[in-house]
C-alpha positions in Angstrom: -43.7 -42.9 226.2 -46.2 -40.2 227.2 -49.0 -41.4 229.3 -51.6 -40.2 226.6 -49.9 -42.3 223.6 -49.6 -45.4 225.8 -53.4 -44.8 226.2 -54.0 -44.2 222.5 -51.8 -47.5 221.6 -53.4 -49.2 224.0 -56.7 -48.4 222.3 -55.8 -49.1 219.0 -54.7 -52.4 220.6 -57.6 -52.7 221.5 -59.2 -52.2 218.5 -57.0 -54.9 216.4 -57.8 -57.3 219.7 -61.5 -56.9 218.9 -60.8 -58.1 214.8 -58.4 -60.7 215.5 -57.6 -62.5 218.9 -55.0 -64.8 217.4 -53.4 -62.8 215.1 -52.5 -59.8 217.7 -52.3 -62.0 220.8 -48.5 -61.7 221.1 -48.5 -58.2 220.2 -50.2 -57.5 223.7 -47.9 -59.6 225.2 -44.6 -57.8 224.2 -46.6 -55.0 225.0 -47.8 -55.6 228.6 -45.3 -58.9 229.6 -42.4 -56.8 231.2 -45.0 -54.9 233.1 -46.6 -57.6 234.3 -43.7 -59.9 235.2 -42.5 -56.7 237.4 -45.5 -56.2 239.3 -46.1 -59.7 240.0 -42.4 -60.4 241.3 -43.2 -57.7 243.7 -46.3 -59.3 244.9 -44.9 -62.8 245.1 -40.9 -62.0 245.3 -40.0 -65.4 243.5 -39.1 -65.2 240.1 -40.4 -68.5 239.2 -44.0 -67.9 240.8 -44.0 -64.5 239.1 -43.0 -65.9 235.7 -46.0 -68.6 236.4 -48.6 -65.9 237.4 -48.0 -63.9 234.5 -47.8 -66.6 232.3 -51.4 -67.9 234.3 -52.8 -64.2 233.7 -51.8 -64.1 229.8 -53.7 -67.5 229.2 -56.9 -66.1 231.3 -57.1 -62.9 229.2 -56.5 -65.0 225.9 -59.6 -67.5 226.7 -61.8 -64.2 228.0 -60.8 -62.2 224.7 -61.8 -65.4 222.9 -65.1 -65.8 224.6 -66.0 -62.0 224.5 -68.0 -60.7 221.8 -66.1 -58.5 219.7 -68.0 -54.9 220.8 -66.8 -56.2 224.3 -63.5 -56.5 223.5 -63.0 -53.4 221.7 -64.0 -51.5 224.5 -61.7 -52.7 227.6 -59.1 -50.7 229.3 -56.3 -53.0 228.7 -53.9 -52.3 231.5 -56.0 -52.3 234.3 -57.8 -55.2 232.8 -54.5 -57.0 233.0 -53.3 -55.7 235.8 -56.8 -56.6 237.5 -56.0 -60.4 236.0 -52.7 -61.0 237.4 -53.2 -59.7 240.9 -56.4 -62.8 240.4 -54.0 -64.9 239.7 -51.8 -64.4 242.4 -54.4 -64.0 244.8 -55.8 -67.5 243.9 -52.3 -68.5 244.7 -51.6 -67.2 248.1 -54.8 -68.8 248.8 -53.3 -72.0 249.0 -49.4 -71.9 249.7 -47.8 -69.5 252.4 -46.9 -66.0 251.2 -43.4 -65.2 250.5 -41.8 -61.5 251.9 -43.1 -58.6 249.9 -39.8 -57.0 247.3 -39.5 -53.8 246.5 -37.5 -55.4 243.1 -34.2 -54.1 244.6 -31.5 -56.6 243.3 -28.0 -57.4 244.8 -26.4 -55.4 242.0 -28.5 -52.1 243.3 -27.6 -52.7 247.0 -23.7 -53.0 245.9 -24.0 -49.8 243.6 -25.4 -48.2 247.2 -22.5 -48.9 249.6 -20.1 -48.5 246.7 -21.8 -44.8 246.5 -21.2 -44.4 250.5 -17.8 -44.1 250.1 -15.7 -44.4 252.8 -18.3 -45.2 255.4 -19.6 -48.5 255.1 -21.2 -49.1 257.8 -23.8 -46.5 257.0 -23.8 -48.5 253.4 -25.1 -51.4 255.8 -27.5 -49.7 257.4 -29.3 -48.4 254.5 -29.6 -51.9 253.1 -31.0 -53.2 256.4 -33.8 -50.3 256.4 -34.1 -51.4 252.8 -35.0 -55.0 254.2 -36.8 -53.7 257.2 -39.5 -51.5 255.0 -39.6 -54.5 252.8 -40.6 -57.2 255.7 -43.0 -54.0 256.6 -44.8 -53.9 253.3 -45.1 -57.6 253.4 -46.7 -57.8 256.7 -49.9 -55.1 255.6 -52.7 -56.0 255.3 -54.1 -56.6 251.3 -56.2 -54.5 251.3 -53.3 -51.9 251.8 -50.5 -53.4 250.4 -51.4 -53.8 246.7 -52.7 -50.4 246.4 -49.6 -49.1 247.9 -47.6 -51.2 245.6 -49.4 -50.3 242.6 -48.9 -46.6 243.6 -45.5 -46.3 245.0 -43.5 -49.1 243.8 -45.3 -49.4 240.0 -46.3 -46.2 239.7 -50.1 -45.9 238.7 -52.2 -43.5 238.8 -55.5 -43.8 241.0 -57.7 -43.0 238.2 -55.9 -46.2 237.2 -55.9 -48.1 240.1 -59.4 -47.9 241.2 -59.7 -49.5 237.9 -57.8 -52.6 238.6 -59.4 -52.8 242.6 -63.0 -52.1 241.3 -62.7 -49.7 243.6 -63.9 -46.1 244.3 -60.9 -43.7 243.7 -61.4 -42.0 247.0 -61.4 -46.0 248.8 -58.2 -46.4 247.1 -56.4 -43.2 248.3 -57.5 -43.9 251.7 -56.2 -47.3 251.6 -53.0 -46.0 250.0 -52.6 -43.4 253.0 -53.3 -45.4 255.7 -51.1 -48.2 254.4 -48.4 -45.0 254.3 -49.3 -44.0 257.9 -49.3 -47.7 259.1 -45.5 -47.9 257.6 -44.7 -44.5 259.3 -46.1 -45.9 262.6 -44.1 -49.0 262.5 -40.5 -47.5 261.5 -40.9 -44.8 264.2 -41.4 -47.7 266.8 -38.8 -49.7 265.5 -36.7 -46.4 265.9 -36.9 -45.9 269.1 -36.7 -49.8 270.1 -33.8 -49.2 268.1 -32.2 -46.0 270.3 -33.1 -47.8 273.2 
């Protein structure tokens, strides 16, 4: 779906939200959940803690719809606003158990369709999949405050305009963030390169 009718559903959504919490609740969760559940997996790479953060984040944004006057709720952004929820949610998590390795979502299935593709040269095949996992424990080991926006940019695919909307954060902090965590990556697989050739 275009980006501009996503935006105009999401409105209308919005809108319905704003007239009737019950009665359109789960029509924002059919909407939003597989979106969710994906970007949360990625941030906590445990299917069960991602299916309990979104779950978490969906009960959140019910009882604040509930409680918000009805101008209020007509007039939020819905994806960032859930987006902005979740990443709460798991944040409140981490908080208190030991973070698991960052995913970029690749399953087995994907890594067996890549060494199927390499044809005759398999060991090649194995070596992509351990870069995989290498950029993956990479990610994982960022700091937050370049991580998520990276995430959010490269591996979800949001916009800035929309991201800086789910950090509260300015647009031009974001990019930055979103670079440097890029050039921290850079510097760590060119080390582990040459450690590599050595």
């Amino acid at each position: 779906m275009p980006k501009n009718q996503q935006a105009e559903r999401d409105r209308d959504l919005s809108r319905a939200l704003s007239g009737n919490v019950d009665g359109n609740f789960e029509k924002l969760i059919r909407v939003f959940q597989d979106r969710l559940y994906s970007f949360s997996l990625r941030l906590a790479n445990n299917r069960a803690d991602a299916e309990e953060i979104v779950q978490e984040g969906f009960v959140r944004a019910f009882r604040a719809l509930k409680a918000y006057p009805s101008q209020r709720v007509e007039g939020i952004d819905l994806k960032p606003w859930l987006y902005r929820i979740v990443l709460n949610v798991f944040r409140t998590r981490i908080r208190k158990a030991q973070p698991r390795p960052f995913s970029c979502g690749v399953k087995p299935t994907l890594a067996k369709t890549e060494e199927a593709a390499a044809g005759p040269n398999p060991e090649e095949a194995a070596e992509r999949v351990e870069i995989r996992k290498q950029l993956e424990q990479m990610v994982a080991s960022l700091p937050e405050r370049y991580r998520v926006p990276l995430v959010l940019r490269y591996v979800e695919n949001i916009a800035y305009s929309e991201i800086k909307d789910i950090l509260k954060q300015p647009e031009g902090t974001v990019k930055s963030n979103v670079h440097r965590g890029v050039q921290i990556l850079r510097e760590n697989f060119s080390k582990m390169n040459r450690r590599g050739k050595q």
